[in-house]
Amino acid sequence: MAYLTLSNISKAFGGGLHEPVLAVKDFDMEIKKGELVSFLGPSGCGKTTTLRMVAGFEMPTTGVILIEGEDITSKLPNQRNVGMVFQSYALFPNMTVGDNIGFGLKIAKKPSEEVKQRVKEMLDLIHMAEYGNRYPYQLSGGQQQRVALARALALKPDVLLLDEPLSALDAKIRVSLRSEIRAIQKQLGITAIYVTHDQEEAMSISDRIVVMHEGKIEQIGTPFEIYNFPTTVFVANFVGTLNTANGEVADPATGLLSVDGVQFESATVLKDRKKGEKVRVAIRPERFNFVSQEKKANVLDCKIENINFLGSIVRIQVLIGNTKFYMDTFNNPFLELPKIGAVEQVTCSREAVLVLDE
Amino acid sequence: MNLSSRLRNIPFWSWLWFILGALYFILPLYATLDFSLRMERDIIGFKAYLSAFEDPDFLKTFGYSVSIAIVTILVSIILTIPTAYWVRLRLPEARRIVEFITLMPFVVPAIILVFGLIRIYSSPITIPFTDIVLIPPLTTFKFGTSILVVAGYMVLGLPYMYRSVDTGMRTVDVRTLTEAAQSLGANWYTIISQVILPNLRSALLSGALLTFAIVIGEVVLASFLGVPAFGPYLFLLGQHRAFEPAALTFTTFLMTWAAMGIIQLVTGGQGQATGAH
């Protein structure tokens, strides 16, 4: 049963003298109760606009938004029970941490004892019990964002919306805070939408990811599905590093593909495709290995073109036929790397060879 | 590094220009103060100040200007805050036009403004094609003239008030704060009164004090509209007496400094309001 439904949502901006710009097109999805869904995509893909429509800050041009079957599309932001965490924290500078957290409760005219109790609970939840009397300017960015999260959660919202909440923080804090956000979301069982352009963040925090591009949904899936089985070239390229090459179907029955005359076996079902049909062949760099004794499906001759150390991994550029591919291997002090210019053999499983539509 | 060693590290030329600049401002002020204290021969005293303050015209004109300044500030705030807020929130494309309008008083002299006001409001304004009077001639009665004075001062103070408010709104990012408050269930009244205004207090104070300073010292508008304001009084006093104008000038300086001190005191924490990152 869907808890939050976004049905056929579109949003156009502008008009008048200018052509209206469609920021979101036919956005259609259902979110289950307690689920954390990330909207992932590059700048301008419509993810924040979609989130703002759920919050009520933007009115959809078409479509409806339902929470537990109730149509909230035309409700004002202050009439929806939706909590929001902003990229810039948006804490009220004139109020203490405690007053910020209790602001929504006071607006809802809760008894002062209840407000005090709830503020205390929220401060405990974010591990900032002793910070209640401080002002936002006396806190670090990470602390401010935790307070913003507590403030949004204090009202027990139906849905929690997080608009790139970690973008303004440094890398280490981002990693620790995203785990904290996920833990709190799971602990409270709250339904949440998390907007980010950071694929690693989306992968680590989400139950499901919605990859968006130019206002449209490209793919919806679990982080595992999105990374391992991208269905479009955009998703494949946007999420993780990917080798892509122009190829054609050599034998639909056996899943044989040809890239510049080099043949790749793929586990993808190609029965619906014709022989000679042009396709995009995609392989993740980490799915390549140097050939060992064990015989694999795709054993391919290659020439080592370049080797780059990227910290925990080593990225090797190889030439297979006339096509350049990257392969990743874990870095370790005893790693024996081939020499640049050497001719080697690499292999990858049939499942690693993805076939994407042009 | 302590203060004395930091001061020693400042180059000679910086010191020279700083001292010359300071003398340029301080010497005339000192001369005014010194002159204002020498009303009685060979005695340093505050007689000029007492004489100036005891003049009933001083109290009358100063009281009038202060009350006009307060009304001007209040009406300006009522006009400026919703305008700047709405432009920031909903009409960002109108920002350039509004900024242009607010800068007009720098371009159009007060003399043009006052002649415009007199020309339009010295005769009754009727509903077109009828004899029904919509607005009586405002220049013909005291209250009406005071309305014109307030309107004129609002125009003169607009660049300062609008810019102060607009800068204050930019500093605290009113758009996001508004959305945050809305998502927490707040209505417009709560947002304005509990979130926006408290965070604009230093900006409002700056705008208010600048408007106050303009109103207190303004001569042209008040003279032509014939109101008993402090500016024309000071001007006339200067033509008939020697020491009292100096005393009042120095007092006005003190008031301005006090106003600047209040701004500093209140806005001291403004930079921190945006948060430590």
Coordinates of C-alpha atoms in Angstrom, one line a residue, chain B residues 69-85 154 157-158 161-162 165 169 192 197 200-201 203-209 211:
Chain B
A69 CA 10.8 61.7 12.1
I70 CA 9.1 59.0 14.2
V71 CA 6.0 59.0 12.0
T72 CA 8.2 59.0 8.9
I73 CA 10.2 56.0 10.2
L74 CA 7.1 54.1 11.1
V75 CA 5.3 54.7 7.8
S76 CA 8.6 53.9 5.9
I77 CA 8.9 50.6 7.8
I78 CA 5.3 49.7 7.0
L79 CA 5.8 50.5 3.4
T80 CA 9.4 49.1 2.9
I81 CA 9.3 45.8 4.7
P82 CA 6.4 44.2 2.9
T83 CA 7.7 45.6 -0.4
A84 CA 11.3 44.3 0.0
Y85 CA 10.0 41.0 1.4
M154 CA 9.7 59.2 3.2
G157 CA 14.8 58.5 3.3
L158 CA 13.7 55.7 0.9
M161 CA 15.6 52.6 4.5
Y162 CA 15.0 50.3 1.5
V165 CA 16.0 46.4 4.9
M169 CA 16.9 40.4 4.2
I192 CA 6.7 38.2 9.8
L197 CA 11.3 41.2 11.9
L200 CA 15.9 42.5 10.7
R201 CA 16.1 44.6 13.8
A203 CA 18.8 46.6 9.5
L204 CA 15.7 48.5 10.6
L205 CA 17.6 50.4 13.2
S206 CA 20.2 51.5 10.7
G207 CA 17.5 52.6 8.3
A208 CA 15.5 54.3 11.0
L209 CA 18.5 56.2 12.4
T211 CA 16.0 58.5 8.3

